[in-house]
PDB file of C-alpha atoms in Angstrom:
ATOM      1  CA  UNK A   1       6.224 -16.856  40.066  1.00  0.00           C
ATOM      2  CA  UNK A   2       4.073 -19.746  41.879  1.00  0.00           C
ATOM      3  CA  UNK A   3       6.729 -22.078  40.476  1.00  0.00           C
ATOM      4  CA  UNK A   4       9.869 -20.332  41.439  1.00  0.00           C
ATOM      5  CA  UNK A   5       8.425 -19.987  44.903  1.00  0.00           C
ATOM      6  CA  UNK A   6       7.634 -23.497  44.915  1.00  0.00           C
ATOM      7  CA  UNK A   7      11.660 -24.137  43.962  1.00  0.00           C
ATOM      8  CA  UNK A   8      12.689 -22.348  46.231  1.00  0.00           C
ATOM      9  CA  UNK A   9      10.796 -23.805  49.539  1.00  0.00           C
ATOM     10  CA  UNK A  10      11.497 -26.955  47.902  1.00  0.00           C
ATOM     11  CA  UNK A  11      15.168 -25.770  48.494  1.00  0.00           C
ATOM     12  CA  UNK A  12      14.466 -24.684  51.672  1.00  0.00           C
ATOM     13  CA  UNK A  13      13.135 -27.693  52.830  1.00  0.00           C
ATOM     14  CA  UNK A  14      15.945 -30.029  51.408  1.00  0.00           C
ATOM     15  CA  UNK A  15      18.570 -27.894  53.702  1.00  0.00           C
ATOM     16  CA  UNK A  16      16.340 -28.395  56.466  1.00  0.00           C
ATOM     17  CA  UNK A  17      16.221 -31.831  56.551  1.00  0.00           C
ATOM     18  CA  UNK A  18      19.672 -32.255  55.205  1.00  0.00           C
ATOM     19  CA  UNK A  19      21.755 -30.109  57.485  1.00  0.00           C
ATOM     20  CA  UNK A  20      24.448 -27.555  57.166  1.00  0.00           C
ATOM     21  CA  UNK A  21      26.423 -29.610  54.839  1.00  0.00           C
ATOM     22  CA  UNK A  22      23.372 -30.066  52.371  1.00  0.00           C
ATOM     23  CA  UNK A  23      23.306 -26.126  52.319  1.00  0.00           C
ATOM     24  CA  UNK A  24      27.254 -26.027  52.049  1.00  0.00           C
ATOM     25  CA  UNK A  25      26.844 -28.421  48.939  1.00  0.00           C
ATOM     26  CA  UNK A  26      24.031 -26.681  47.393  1.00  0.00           C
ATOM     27  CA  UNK A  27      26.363 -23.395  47.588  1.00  0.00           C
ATOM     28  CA  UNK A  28      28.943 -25.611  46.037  1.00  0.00           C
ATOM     29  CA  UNK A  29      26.323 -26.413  43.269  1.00  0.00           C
ATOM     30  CA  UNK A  30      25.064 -23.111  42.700  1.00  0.00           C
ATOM     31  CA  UNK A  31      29.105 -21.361  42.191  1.00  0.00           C
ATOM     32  CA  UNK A  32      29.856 -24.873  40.007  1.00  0.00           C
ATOM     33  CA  UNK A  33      26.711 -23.698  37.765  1.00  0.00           C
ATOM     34  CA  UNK A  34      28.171 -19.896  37.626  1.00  0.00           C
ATOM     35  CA  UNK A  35      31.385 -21.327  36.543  1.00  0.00           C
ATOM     36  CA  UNK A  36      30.068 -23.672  34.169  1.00  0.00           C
ATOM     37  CA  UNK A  37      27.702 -20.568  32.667  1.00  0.00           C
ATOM     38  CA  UNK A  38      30.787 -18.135  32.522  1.00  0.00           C
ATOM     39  CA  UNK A  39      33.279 -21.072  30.509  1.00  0.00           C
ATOM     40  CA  UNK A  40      30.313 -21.621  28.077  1.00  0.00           C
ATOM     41  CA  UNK A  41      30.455 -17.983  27.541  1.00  0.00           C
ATOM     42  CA  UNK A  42      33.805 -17.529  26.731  1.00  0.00           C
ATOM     43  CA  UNK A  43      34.520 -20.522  25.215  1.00  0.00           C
ATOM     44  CA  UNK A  44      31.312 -19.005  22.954  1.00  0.00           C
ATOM     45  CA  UNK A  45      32.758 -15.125  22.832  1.00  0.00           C
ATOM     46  CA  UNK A  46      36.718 -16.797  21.971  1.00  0.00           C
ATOM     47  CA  UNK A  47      35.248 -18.810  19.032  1.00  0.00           C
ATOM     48  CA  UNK A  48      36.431 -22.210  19.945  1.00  0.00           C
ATOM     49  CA  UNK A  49      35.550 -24.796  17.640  1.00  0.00           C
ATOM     50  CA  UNK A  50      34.758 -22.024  15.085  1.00  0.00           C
ATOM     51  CA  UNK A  51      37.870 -22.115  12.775  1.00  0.00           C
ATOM     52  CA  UNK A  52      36.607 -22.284   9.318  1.00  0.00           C
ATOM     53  CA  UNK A  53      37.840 -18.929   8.058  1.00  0.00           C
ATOM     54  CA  UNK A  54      41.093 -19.605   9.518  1.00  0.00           C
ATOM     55  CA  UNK A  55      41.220 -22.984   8.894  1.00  0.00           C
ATOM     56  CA  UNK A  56      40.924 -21.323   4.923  1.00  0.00           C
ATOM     57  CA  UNK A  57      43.977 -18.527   5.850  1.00  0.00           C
ATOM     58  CA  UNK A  58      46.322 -21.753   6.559  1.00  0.00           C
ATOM     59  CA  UNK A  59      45.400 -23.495   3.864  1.00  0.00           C
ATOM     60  CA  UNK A  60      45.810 -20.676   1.446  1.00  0.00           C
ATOM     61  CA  UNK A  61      49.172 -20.414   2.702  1.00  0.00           C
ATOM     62  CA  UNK A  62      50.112 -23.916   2.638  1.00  0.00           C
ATOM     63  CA  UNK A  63      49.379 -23.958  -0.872  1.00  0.00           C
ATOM     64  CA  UNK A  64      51.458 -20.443  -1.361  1.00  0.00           C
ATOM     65  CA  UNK A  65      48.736 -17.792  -2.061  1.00  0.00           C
ATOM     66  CA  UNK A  66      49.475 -15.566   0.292  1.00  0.00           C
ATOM     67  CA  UNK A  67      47.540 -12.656  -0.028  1.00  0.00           C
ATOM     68  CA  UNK A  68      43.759 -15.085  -0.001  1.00  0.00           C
ATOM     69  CA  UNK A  69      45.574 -16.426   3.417  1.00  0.00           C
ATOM     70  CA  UNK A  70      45.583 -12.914   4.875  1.00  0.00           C
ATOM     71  CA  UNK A  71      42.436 -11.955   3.901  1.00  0.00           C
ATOM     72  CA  UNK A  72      40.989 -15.008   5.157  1.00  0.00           C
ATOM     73  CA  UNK A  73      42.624 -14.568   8.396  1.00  0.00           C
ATOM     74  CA  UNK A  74      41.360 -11.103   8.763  1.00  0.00           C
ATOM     75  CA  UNK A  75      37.951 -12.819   8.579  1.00  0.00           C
ATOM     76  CA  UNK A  76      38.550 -14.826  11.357  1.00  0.00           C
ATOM     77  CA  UNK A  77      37.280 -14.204  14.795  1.00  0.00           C
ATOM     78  CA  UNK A  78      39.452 -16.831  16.226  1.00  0.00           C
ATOM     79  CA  UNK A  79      41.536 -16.280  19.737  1.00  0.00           C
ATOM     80  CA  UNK A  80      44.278 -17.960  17.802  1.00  0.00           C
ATOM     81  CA  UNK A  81      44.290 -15.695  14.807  1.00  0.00           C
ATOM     82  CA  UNK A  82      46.684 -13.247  16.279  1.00  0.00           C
ATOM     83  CA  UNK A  83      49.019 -16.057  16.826  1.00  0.00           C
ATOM     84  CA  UNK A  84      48.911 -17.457  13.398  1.00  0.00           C
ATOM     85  CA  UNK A  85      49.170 -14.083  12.209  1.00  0.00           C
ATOM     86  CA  UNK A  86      52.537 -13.921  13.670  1.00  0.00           C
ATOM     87  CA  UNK A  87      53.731 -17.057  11.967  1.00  0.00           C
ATOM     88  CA  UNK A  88      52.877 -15.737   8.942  1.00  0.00           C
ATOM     89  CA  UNK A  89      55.008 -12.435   9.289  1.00  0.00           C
ATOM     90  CA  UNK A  90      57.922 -14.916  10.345  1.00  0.00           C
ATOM     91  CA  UNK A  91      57.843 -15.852   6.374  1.00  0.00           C
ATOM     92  CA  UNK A  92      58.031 -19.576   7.087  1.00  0.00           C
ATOM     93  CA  UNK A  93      60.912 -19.175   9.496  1.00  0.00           C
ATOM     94  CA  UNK A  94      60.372 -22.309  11.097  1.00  0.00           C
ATOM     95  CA  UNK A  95      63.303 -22.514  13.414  1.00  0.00           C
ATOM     96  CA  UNK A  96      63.519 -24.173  16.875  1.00  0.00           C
ATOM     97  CA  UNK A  97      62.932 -20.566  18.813  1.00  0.00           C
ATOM     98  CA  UNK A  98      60.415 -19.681  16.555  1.00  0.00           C
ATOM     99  CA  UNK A  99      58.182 -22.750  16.868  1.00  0.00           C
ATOM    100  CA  UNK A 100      58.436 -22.739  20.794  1.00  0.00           C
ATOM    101  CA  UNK A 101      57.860 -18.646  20.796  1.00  0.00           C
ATOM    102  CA  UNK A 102      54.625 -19.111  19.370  1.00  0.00           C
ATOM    103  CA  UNK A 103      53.593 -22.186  20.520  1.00  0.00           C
ATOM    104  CA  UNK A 104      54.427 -20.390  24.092  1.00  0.00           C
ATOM    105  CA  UNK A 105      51.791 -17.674  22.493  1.00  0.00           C
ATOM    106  CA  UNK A 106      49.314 -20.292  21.939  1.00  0.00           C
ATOM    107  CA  UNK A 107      49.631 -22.160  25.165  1.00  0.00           C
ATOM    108  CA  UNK A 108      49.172 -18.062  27.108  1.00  0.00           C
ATOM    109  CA  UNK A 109      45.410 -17.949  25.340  1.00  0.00           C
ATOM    110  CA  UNK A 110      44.918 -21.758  26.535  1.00  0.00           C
ATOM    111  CA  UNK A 111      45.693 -21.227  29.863  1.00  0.00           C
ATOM    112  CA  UNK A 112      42.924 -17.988  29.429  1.00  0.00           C
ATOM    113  CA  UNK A 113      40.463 -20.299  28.767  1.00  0.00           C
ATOM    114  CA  UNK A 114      41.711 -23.773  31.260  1.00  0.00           C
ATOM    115  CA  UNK A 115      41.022 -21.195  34.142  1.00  0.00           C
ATOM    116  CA  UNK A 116      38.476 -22.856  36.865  1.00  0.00           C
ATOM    117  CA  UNK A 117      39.279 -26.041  35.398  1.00  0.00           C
ATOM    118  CA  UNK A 118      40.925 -26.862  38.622  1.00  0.00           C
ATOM    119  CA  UNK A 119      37.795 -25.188  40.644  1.00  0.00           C
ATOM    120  CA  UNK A 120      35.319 -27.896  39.036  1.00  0.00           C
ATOM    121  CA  UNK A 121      37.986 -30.965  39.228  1.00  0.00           C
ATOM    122  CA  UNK A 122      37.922 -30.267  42.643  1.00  0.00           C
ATOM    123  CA  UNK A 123      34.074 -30.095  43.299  1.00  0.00           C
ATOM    124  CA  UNK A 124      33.702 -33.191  40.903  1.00  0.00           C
ATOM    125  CA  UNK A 125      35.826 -34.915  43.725  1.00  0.00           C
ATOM    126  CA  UNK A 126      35.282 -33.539  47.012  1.00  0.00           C
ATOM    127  CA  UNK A 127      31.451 -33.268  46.557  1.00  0.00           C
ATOM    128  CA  UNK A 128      30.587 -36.933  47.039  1.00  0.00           C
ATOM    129  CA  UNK A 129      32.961 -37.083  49.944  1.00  0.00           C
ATOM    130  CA  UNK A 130      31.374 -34.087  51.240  1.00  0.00           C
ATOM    131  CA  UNK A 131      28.357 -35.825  51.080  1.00  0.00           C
ATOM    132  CA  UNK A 132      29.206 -39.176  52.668  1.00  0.00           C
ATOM    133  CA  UNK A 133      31.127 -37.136  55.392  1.00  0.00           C
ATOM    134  CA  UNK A 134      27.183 -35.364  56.065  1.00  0.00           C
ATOM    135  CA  UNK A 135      26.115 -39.655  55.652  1.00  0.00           C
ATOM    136  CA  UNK A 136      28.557 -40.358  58.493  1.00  0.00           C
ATOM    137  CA  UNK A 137      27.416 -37.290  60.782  1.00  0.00           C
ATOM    138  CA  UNK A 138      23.638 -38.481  60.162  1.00  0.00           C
ATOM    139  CA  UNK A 139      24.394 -41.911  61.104  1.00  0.00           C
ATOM    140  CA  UNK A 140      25.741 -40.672  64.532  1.00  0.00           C
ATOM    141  CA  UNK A 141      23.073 -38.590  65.277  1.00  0.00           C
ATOM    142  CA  UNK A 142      20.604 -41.505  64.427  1.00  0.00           C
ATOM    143  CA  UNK A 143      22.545 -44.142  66.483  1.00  0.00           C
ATOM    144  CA  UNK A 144      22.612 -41.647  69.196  1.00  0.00           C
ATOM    145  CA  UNK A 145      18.748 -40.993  69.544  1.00  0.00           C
ATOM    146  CA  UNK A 146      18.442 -44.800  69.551  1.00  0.00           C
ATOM    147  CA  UNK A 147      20.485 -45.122  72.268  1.00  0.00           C
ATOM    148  CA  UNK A 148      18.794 -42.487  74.085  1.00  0.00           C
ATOM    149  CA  UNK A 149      15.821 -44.095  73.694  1.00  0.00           C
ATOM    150  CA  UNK A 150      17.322 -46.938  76.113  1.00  0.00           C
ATOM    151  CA  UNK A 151      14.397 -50.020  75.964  1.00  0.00           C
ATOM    152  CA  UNK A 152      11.947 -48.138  74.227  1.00  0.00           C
ATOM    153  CA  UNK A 153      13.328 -48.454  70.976  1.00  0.00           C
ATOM    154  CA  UNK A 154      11.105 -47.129  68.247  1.00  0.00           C
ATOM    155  CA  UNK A 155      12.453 -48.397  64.759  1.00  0.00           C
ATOM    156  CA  UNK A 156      11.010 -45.258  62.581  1.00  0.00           C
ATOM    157  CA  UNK A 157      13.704 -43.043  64.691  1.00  0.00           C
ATOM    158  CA  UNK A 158      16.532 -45.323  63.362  1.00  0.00           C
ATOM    159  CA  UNK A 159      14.516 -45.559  59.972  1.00  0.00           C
ATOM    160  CA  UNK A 160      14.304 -41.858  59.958  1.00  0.00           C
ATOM    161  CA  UNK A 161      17.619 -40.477  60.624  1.00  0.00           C
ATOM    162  CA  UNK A 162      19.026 -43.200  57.884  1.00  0.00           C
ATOM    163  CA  UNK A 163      16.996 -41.709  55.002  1.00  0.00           C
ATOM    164  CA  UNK A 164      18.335 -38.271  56.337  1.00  0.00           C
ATOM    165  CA  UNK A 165      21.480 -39.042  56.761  1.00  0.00           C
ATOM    166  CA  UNK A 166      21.703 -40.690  53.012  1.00  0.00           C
ATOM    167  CA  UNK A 167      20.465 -37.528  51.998  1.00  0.00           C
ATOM    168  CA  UNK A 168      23.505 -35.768  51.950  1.00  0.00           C
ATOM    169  CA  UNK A 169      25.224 -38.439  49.947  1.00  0.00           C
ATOM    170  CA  UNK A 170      22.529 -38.468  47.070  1.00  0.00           C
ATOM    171  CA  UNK A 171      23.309 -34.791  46.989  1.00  0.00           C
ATOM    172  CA  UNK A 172      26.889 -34.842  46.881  1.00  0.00           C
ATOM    173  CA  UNK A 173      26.199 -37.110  43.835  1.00  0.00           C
ATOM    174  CA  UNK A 174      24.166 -34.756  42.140  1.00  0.00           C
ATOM    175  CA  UNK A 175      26.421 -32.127  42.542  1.00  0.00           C
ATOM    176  CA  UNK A 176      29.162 -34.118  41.494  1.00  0.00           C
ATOM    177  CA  UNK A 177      28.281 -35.925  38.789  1.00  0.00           C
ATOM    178  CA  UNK A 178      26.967 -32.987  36.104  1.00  0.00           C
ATOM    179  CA  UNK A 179      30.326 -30.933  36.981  1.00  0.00           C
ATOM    180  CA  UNK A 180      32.661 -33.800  36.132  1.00  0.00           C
ATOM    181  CA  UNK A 181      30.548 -34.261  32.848  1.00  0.00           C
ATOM    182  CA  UNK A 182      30.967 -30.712  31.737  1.00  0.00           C
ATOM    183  CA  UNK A 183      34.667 -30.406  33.017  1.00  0.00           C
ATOM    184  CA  UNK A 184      35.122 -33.286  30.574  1.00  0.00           C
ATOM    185  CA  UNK A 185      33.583 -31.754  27.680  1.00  0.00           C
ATOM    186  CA  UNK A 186      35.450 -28.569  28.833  1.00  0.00           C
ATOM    187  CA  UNK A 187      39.097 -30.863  28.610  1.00  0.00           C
ATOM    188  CA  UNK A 188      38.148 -32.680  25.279  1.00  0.00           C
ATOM    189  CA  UNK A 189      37.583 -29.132  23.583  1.00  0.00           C
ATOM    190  CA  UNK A 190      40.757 -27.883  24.637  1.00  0.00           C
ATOM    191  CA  UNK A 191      42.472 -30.623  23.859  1.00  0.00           C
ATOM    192  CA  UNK A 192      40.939 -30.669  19.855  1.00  0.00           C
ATOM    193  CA  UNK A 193      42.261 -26.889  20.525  1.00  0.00           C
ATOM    194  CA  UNK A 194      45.684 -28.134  21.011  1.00  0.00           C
ATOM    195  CA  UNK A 195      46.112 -30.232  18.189  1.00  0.00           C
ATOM    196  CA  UNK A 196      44.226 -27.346  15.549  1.00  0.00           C
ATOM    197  CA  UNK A 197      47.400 -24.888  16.936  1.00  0.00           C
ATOM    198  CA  UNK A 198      49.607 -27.199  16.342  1.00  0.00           C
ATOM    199  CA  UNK A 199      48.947 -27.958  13.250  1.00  0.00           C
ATOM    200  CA  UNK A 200      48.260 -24.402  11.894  1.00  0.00           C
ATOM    201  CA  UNK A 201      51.531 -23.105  12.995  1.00  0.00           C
ATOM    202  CA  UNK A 202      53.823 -26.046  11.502  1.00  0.00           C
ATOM    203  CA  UNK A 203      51.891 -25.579   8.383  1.00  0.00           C
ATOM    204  CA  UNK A 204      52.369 -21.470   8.162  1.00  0.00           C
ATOM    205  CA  UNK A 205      55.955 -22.150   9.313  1.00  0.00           C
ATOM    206  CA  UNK A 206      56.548 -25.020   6.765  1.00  0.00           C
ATOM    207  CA  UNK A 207      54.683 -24.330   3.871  1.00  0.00           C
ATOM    208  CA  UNK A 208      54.361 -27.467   1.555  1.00  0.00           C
ATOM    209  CA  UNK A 209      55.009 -25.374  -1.434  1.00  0.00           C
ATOM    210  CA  UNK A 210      58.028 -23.863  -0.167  1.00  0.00           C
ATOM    211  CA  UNK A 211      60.719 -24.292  -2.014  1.00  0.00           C
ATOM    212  CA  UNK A 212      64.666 -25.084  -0.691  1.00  0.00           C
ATOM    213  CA  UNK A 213      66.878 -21.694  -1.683  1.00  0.00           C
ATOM    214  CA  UNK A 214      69.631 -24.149  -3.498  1.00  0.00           C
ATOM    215  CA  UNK A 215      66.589 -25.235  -5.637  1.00  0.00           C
ATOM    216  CA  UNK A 216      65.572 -21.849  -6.335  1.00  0.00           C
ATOM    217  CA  UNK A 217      68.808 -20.692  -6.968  1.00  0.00           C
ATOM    218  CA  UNK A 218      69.527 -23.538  -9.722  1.00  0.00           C
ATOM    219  CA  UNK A 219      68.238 -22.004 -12.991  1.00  0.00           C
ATOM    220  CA  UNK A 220      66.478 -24.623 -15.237  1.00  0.00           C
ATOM    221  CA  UNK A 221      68.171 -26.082 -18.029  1.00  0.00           C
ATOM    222  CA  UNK A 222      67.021 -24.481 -21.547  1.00  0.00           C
ATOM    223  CA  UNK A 223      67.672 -26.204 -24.805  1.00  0.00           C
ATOM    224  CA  UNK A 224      71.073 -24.084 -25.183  1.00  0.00           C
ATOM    225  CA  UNK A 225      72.540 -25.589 -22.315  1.00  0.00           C
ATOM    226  CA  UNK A 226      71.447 -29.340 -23.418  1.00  0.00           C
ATOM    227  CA  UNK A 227      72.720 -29.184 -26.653  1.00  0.00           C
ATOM    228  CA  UNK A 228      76.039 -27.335 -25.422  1.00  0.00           C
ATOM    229  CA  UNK A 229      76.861 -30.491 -23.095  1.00  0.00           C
ATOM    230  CA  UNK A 230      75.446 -33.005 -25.654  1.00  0.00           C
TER     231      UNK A 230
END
């Protein structure tokens, strides 16, 4: 408890000495940390990156054993097993439509999990400018003083309001810089996201062990035959 009070006047102090755009940045910091809490969450609760069992359904498939492909894709907890599931009732259709219907499907449950992407892009830029803006401010309130201080000009009141005034930049940086580090992880899983889709639904849709209709229609040659023509 000693601690968290000791955080928090710590806080308290900061926004004193920084201003009202130190205390509009550490808002900024705290809703960045909500968001960045809530996308671990569902990134954790929509099993991204955990595709083993259907990573097994498309592979069963691929290789044509259809009914170990199903029951490894009931396994899966996957946000893209309902999707996959529907290439697999297609039976391998692979047409034009069908590939863009469910890549559409696919690119719905992305867009699920890209939302407040944009929200942290935007603090990962705006929060250092945010903070040289409250640099800027600082500076002309420290200039100022020393002006009003006409020939008695007292260095530590220039010194002072400097520091200050550099304040708000080093917090704009903090802010900044642990938000465009997690929106970055954030991209590069979604993008390794992309590419597992994509490859899960041309493989259910072309199967390499399906085999062309002429080819199935064209009964083998038996001995009969070869001896008929010989």
């Amino acid at each position: 408890m000693d601690m968290f009070s000791a955080l928090i006047a710590s806080f308290r102090q900061v926004a004193e000495t920084g201003g009202p755009v130190v205390v509009v940045l550490m808002g900024v910091a705290v809703l960045t940390l909500a968001v960045a809490i809530y996308k671990v969450w569902q990134f954790w609760r929509s099993a991204v990156g955990r595709h083993k069992a259907l990573t097994e359904a498309v592979e069963a498939w691929d290789r044509g054993d259809r009914p170990v492909a199903r029951e490894a894709l009931g396994r899966s907890k996957s946000y893209l097993a309902p999707v996959i599931k529907m290439a697999m009732v297609s039976n391998g259709k692979g047409s034009g439509a069908g590939v863009e219907r469910l890549q559409a499907e696919a690119e719905t449950r992305f867009a699920k999990l890209e939302t407040g992407f944009r929200l942290l892009d935007s603090v990962a830029q705006l929060a250092p400018l945010l903070g040289l803006f409250g640099t800027v401010l600082g500076m002309i309130e420290a200039f100022r003083s020393l002006q009003a201080a006409g020939s008695q000009v007292d260095p530590s009141i220039l010194a002072g309001g400097i520091w200050v005034a550099l304040l708000t930049t080093a917090v704009g940086l903090v802010v900044a810089m642990p938000t465009a580090l997690i929106l970055s992880w954030l991209e590069q899983r979604m993008e390794a996201e992309r590419v597992i889709a994509d490859k899960a639904i041309l493989t259910v849709l072309n199967p390499s062990n399906d085999v062309p209709a002429s080819a199935a229609a064209t009964p083998a040659p038996t001995p009969e035959m070869v001896a008929a023509h010989g």
